[in-house]
Coordinates of C-alpha atoms in Angstrom, one line a residue:
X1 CA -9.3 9.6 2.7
X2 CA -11.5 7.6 5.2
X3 CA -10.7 10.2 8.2
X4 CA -10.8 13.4 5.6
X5 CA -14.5 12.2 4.4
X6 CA -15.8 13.7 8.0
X7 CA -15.2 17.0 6.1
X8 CA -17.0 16.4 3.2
X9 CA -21.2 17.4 3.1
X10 CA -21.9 13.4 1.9
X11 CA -19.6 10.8 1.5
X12 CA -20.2 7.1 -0.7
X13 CA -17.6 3.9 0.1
X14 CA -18.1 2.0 -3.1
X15 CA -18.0 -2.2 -2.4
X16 CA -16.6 -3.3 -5.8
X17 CA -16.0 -2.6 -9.3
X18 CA -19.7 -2.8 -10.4
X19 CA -20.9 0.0 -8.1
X20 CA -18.1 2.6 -9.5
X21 CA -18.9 1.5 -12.7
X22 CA -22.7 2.3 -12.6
X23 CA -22.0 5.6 -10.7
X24 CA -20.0 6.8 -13.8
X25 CA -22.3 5.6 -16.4
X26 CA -25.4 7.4 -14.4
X27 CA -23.8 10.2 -13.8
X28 CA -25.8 13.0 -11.6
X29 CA -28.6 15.4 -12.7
X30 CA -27.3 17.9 -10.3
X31 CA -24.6 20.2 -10.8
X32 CA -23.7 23.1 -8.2
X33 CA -21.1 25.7 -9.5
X34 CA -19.7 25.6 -5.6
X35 CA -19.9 21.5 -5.2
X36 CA -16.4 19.7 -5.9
X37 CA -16.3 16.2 -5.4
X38 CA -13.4 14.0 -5.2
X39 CA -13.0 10.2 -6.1
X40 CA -10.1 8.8 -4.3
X41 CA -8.8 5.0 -5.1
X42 CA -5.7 2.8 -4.4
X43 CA -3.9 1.8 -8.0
X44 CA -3.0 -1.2 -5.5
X45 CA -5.3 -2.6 -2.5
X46 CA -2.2 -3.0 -0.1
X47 CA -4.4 -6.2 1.5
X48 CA -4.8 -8.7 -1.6
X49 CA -3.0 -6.5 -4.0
X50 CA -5.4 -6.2 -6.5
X51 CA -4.9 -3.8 -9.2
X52 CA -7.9 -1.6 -9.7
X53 CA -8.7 0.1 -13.3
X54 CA -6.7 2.9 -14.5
X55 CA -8.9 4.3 -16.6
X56 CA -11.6 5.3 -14.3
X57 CA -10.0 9.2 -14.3
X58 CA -10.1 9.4 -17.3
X59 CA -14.1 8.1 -17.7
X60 CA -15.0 10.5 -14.5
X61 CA -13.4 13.1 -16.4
X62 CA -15.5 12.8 -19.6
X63 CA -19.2 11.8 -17.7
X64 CA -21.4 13.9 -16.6
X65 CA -20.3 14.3 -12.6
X66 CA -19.2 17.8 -12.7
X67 CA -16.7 19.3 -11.1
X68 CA -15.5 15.8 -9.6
X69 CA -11.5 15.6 -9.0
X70 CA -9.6 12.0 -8.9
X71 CA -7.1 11.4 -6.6
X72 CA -5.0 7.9 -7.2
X73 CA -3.0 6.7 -3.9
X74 CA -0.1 4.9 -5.9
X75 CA 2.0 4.1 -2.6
X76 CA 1.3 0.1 -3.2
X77 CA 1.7 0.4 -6.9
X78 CA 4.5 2.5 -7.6
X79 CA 6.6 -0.2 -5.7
X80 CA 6.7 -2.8 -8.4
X81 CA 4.8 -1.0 -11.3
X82 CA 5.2 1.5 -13.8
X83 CA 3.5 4.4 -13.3
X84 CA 2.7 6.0 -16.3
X85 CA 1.4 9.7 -16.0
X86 CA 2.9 11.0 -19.9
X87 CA -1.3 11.4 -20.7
X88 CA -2.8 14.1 -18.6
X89 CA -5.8 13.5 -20.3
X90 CA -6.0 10.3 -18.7
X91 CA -4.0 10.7 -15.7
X92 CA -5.7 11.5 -12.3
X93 CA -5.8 14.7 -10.9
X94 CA -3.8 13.9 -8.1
X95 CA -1.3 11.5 -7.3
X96 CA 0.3 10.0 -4.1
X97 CA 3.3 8.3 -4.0
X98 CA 5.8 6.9 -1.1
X99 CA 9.6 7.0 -1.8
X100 CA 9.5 5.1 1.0
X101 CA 7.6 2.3 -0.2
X102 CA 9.9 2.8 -3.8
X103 CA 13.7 2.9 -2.2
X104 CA 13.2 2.3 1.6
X105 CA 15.0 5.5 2.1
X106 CA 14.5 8.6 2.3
X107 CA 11.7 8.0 4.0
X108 CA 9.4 11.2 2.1
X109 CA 6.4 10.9 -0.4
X110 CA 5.5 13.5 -3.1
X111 CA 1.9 14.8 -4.3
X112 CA 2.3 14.9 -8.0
X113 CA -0.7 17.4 -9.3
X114 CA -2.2 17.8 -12.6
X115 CA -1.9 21.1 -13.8
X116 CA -5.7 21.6 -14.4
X117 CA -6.2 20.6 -10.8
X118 CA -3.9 22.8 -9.2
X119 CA -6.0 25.7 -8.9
X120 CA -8.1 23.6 -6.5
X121 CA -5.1 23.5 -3.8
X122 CA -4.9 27.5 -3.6
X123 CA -7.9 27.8 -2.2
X124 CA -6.6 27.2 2.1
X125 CA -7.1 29.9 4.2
X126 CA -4.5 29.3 6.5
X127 CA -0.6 29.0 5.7
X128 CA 3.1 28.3 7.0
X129 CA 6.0 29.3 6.7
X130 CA 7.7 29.8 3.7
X131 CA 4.8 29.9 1.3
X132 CA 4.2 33.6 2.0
X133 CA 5.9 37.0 0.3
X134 CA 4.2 39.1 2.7
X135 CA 2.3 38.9 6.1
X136 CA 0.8 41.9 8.5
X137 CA 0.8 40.4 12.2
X138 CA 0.2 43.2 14.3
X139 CA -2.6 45.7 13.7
X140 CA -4.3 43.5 10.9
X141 CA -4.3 39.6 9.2
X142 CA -3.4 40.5 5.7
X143 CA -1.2 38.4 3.9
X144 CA 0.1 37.6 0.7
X145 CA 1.1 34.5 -0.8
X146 CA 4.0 33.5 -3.0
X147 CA 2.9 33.4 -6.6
X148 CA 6.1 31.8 -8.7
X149 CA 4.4 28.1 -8.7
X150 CA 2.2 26.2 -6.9
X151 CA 4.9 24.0 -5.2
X152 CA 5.7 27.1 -3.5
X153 CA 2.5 27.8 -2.0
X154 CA 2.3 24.3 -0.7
X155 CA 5.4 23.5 0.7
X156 CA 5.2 24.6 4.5
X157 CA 7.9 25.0 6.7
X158 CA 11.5 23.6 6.3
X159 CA 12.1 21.2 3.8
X160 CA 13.4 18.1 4.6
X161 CA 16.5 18.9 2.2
X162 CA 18.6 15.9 3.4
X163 CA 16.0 13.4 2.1
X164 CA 15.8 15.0 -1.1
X165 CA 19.4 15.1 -1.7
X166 CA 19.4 11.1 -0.7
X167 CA 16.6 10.9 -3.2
X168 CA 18.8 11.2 -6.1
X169 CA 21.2 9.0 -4.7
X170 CA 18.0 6.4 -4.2
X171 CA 16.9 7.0 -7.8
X172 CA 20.8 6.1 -9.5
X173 CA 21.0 3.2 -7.1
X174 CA 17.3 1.9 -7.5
X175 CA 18.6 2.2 -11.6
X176 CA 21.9 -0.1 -11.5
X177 CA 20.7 -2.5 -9.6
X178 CA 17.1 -3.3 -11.7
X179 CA 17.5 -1.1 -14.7
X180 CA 13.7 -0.4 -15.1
X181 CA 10.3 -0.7 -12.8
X182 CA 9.3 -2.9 -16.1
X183 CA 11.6 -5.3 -15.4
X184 CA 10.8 -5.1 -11.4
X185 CA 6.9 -5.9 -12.6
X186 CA 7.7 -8.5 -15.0
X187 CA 10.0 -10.4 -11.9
X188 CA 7.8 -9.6 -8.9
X189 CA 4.4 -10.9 -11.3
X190 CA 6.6 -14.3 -11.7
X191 CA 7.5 -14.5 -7.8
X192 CA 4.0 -14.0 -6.8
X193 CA 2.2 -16.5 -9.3
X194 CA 4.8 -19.0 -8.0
X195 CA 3.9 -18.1 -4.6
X196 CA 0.4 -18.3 -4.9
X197 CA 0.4 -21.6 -6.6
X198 CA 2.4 -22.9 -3.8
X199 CA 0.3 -21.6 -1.0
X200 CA -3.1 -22.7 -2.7
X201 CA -2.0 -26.3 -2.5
X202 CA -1.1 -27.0 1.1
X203 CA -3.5 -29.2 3.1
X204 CA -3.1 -31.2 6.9
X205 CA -2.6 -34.9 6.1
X206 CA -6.4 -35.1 6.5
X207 CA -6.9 -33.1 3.5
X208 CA -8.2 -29.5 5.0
X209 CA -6.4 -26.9 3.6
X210 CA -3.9 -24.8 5.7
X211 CA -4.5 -21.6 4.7
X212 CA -7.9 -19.5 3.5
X213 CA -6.3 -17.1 1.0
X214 CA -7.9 -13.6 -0.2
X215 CA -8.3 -12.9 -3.5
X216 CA -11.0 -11.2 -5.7
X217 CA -12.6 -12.6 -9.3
X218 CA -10.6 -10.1 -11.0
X219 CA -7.4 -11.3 -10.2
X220 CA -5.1 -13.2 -11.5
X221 CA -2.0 -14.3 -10.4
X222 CA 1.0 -13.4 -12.8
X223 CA -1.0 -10.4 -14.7
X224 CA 0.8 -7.3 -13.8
X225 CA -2.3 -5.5 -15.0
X226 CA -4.7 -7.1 -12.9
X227 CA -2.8 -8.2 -10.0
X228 CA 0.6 -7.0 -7.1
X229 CA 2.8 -8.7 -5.9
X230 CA 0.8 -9.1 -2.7
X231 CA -0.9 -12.2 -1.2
X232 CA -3.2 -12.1 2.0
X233 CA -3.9 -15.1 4.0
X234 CA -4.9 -16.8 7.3
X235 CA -3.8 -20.0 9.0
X236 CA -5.8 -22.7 10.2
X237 CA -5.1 -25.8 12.2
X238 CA -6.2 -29.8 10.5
X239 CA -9.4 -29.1 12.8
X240 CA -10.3 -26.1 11.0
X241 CA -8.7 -23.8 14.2
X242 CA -7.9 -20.1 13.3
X243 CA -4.2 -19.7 14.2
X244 CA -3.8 -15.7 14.9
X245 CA -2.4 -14.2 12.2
X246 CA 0.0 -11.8 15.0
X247 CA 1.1 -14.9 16.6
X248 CA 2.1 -16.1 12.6
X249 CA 4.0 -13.3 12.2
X250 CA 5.4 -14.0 15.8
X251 CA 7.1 -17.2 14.5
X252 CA 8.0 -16.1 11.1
X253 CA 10.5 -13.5 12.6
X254 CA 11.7 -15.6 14.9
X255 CA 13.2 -17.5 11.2
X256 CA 14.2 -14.2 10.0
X257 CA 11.1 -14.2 7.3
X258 CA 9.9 -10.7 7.7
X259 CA 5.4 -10.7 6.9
X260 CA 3.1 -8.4 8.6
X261 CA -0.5 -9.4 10.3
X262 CA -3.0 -7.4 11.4
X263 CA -6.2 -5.3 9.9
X264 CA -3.0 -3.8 7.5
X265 CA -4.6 -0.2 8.0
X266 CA -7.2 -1.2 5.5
X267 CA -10.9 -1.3 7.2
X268 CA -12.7 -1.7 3.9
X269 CA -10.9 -5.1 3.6
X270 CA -11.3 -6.2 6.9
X271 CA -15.2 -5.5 6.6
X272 CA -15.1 -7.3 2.8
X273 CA -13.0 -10.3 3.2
X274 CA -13.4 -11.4 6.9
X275 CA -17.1 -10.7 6.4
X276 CA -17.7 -7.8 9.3
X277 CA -20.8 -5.5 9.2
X278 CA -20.7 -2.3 11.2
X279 CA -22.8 -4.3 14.2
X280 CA -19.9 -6.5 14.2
X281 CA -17.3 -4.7 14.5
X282 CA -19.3 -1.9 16.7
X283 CA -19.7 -5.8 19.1
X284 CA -15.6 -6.4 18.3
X285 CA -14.6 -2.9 19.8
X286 CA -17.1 -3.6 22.7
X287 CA -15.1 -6.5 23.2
X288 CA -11.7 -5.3 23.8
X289 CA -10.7 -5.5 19.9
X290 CA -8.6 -2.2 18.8
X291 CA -6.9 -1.0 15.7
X292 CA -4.1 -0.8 18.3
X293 CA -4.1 -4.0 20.0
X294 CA -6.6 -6.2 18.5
X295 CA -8.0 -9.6 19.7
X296 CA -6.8 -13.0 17.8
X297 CA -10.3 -13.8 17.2
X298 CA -14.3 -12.5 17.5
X299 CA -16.0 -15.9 17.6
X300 CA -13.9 -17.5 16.1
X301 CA -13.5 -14.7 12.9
X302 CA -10.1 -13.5 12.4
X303 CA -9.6 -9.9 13.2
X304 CA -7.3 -9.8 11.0
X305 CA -4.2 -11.6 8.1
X306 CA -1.3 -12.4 7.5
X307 CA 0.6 -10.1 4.4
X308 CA 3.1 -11.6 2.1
X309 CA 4.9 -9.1 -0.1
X310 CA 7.1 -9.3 -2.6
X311 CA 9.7 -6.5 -4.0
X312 CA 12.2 -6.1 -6.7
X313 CA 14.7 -8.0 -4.2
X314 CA 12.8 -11.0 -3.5
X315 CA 13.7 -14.7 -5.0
X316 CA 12.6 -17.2 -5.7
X317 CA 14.8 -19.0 -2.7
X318 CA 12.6 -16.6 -1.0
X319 CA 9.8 -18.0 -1.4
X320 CA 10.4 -21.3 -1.2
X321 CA 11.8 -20.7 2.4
X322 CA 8.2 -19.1 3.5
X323 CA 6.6 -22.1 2.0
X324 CA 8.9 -24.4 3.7
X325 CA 8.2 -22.8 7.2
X326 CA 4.9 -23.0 6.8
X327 CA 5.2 -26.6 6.3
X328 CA 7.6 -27.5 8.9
X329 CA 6.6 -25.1 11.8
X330 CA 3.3 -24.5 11.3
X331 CA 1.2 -27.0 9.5
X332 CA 1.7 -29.4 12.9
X333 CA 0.3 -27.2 15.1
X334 CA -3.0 -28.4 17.1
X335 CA -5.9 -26.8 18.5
X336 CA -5.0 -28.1 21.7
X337 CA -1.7 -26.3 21.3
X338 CA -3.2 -22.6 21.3
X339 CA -3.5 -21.4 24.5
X340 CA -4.8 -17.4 25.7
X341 CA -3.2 -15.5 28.0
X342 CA -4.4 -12.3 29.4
X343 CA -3.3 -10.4 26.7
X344 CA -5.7 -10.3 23.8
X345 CA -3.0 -11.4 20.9
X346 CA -2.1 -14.9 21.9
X347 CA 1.3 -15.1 23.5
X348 CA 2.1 -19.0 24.0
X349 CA 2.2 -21.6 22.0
X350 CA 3.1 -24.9 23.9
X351 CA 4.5 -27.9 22.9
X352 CA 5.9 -26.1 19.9
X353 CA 9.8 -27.2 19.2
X354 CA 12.0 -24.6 17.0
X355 CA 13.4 -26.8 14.0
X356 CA 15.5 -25.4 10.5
X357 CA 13.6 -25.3 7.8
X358 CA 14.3 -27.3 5.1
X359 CA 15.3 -27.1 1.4
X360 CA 15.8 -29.5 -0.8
X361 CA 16.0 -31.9 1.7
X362 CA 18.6 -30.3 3.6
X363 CA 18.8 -28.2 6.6
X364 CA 19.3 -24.5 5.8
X365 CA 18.5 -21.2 7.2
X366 CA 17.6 -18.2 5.8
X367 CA 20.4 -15.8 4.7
X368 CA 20.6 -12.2 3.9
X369 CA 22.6 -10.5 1.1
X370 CA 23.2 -6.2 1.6
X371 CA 24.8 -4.4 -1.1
X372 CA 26.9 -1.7 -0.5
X373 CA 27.6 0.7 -3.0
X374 CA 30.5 3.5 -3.3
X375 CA 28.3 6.7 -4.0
X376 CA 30.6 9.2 -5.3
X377 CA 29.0 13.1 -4.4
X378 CA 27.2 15.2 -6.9
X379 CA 27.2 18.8 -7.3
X380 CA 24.5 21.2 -5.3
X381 CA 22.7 21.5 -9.3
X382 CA 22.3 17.8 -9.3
X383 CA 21.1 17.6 -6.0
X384 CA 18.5 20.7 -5.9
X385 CA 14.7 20.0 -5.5
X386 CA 14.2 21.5 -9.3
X387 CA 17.0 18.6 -10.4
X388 CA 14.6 16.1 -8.7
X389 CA 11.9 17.1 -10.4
X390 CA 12.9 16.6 -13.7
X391 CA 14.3 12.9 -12.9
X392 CA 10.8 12.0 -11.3
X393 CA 9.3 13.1 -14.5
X394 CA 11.4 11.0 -16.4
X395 CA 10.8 8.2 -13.6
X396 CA 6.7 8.0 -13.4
X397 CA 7.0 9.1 -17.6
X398 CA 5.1 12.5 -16.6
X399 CA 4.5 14.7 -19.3
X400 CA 6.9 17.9 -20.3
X401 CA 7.9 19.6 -17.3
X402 CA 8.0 22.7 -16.8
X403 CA 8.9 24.8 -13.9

């Protein structure tokens, strides 16, 4: 959305919940029979994990903005949430979701559109492949698209058919082995609430605390409403040192804990939490820092954090083991003991010995449990696109489908 703005004749980035709530309860005075405008928001910030409002589509809808569209990117919230689209009176016009994010494989995502919406997609001027009944090449442009439903029209080029049929499969397994995405929010709400309570409470022997977590006033911890099972942080040494958060991450695989650091494709968060106005990060990028290989540090402001995030397969032995490493590896670490190199993300880290981690007093390290399941093959019916369809109705509790 941030790169497809350029297209748009204005553009607004709204700071917090205040500013979108004023903007609907003004409304606009001004209403062009051409103008469309689109309000686009995560159901999930993938940085903190805050939960934003669901019912802001439905309020757009009903105020007096006009022709203006929503579009929710549930990528971050589909993974531990149900998403419940059965209301197309409330629902948002547009929906993104990652299978990906969902199953880990198949590695596609689906653009689920509200049927008063659709007309807004058949509007392209240009086409592929497939989406076409008729097309003059030589001697004229003319062509003539394919009218039996709006999928059609959409869809170009080949389909990825082999991730669709493994998208069934993804959906039975995803079913035996946590019943329902209820049940995955009620367990990964837990997880995180213990998680956070953990982190919040460690301090150096000196009483500083070790981390500088990122939350908003409107979460809370344990509130599947309000709150994903995310948790954004950084590290700091006992003399209030920034450790990088890439160099966090660094150590963290090393002990097979798998976190991710950096600016988490998510500039508005970067520019809210770490506190960076345009001139700073205009100084930042004058200084070497990119999206692509950032600096540790501007001045001693992260440039970015470290992401903890919990799925339907975490524990609670999980957690405990992140908690312990941060205790045991990282928590000693000095300023002294952070040295640059040439490359911007800090490389070295001397005087730094490798120990287990510990739990419940003994020595462990981390282990790592696969399932394997005996798939046995459906038929070509249960496997088509139309099959799919129907299940991921049932799935995100869409309304009656139809095709």
């Amino acid at each position: 959305v941030v790169g497809v703005r350029e297209h748009a004749t204005t553009s607004r980035c709204f700071i917090n919940d205040d500013e979108v709530e004023d903007w609907i309860r003004l409304g606009t005075t001004v209403h062009s029979r051409d103008e469309v405008g689109l309000f686009a928001y995560p159901g999930q910030s993938n940085m903190t994990g805050r939960r934003l409002s669901p019912s802001w589509s439905a309020r757009i809808r009903e105020s007096s903005h006009g022709r203006t569209f929503t579009l929710l990117d549930a990528a971050a919230l589909a993974t531990t949430s149900p998403l419940d689209l059965s209301d197309p009176a409330a629902s948002p016009d547009f929906v993104s979701v990652s299978f990906y994010k969902i199953f880990g494989f198949p590695n596609v995502g689906a653009l689920i559109i509200r049927k008063a919406a659709g007309h807004l997609l058949q509007c392209r001027r240009y086409f592929g492949g497939g989406t076409i009944d008729m097309v003059i090449a030589v001697g004229g442009t003319s062509h003539v698209k394919r009218d039996s439903s709006l999928h059609d029209q959409l869809e170009d080029g080949t389909l990825p058919f082999l991730s669709i049929f493994a998208l069934d499969i993804a959906i039975d397994v995803h079913a035996r082995l946590f019943t329902s995405m209820a049940r995955i929010s009620s367990h990964t709400a837990f997880l995180a609430s213990y998680l956070y309570d953990n982190l919040q409470h460690l301090h150096h022997e000196n009483g500083s605390s070790l981390l500088r977590i990122y939350t908003d006033d409107a979460s809370s911890y344990g509130n599947p409403t309000l709150q994903g099972a995310t948790i954004a942080f950084n590290v700091y040494t006992s003399e209030g040192k920034l450790i990088p958060c890439q160099f966090i991450e660094k150590l963290a695989d090393n002990e097979g804990i798998y976190i991710r650091s950096g600016s988490l494709c998510n500039p508005g968060g970067i520019a809210t939490y770490l506190g960076y106005t345009p001139q700073d990060l205009k100084r930042a990028f004058a200084l070497g820092n990119r999206c692509s290989k950032p600096l540790s540090d501007v001045d001693g402001n992260p440039t970015g954090v470290v992401r903890v995030s919990l799925g339907a397969m975490s524990t609670r032995q999980d957690v405990d083991t992140l908690v312990s490493f941060l205790v045991a590896k990282v928590s000693s670490i000095k300023g002294r003991d952070l040295v640059r190199s040439d490359d911007p993300i800090l490389e070295n880290l001397v005087g730094y010995d490798t120990v287990s981690l510990l739990e419940d007093g003994k020595l462990t390290n981390p282990t790592k449990h696969v399932v394997v399941e005996r798939l046995a093959m459906k038929s070509p019916e249960e496997l088509s696109p139309s099959g799919n369809s129907r299940r991921l109705a049932r799935l995100f509790k869409i309304g009656r489908f139809k095709r």
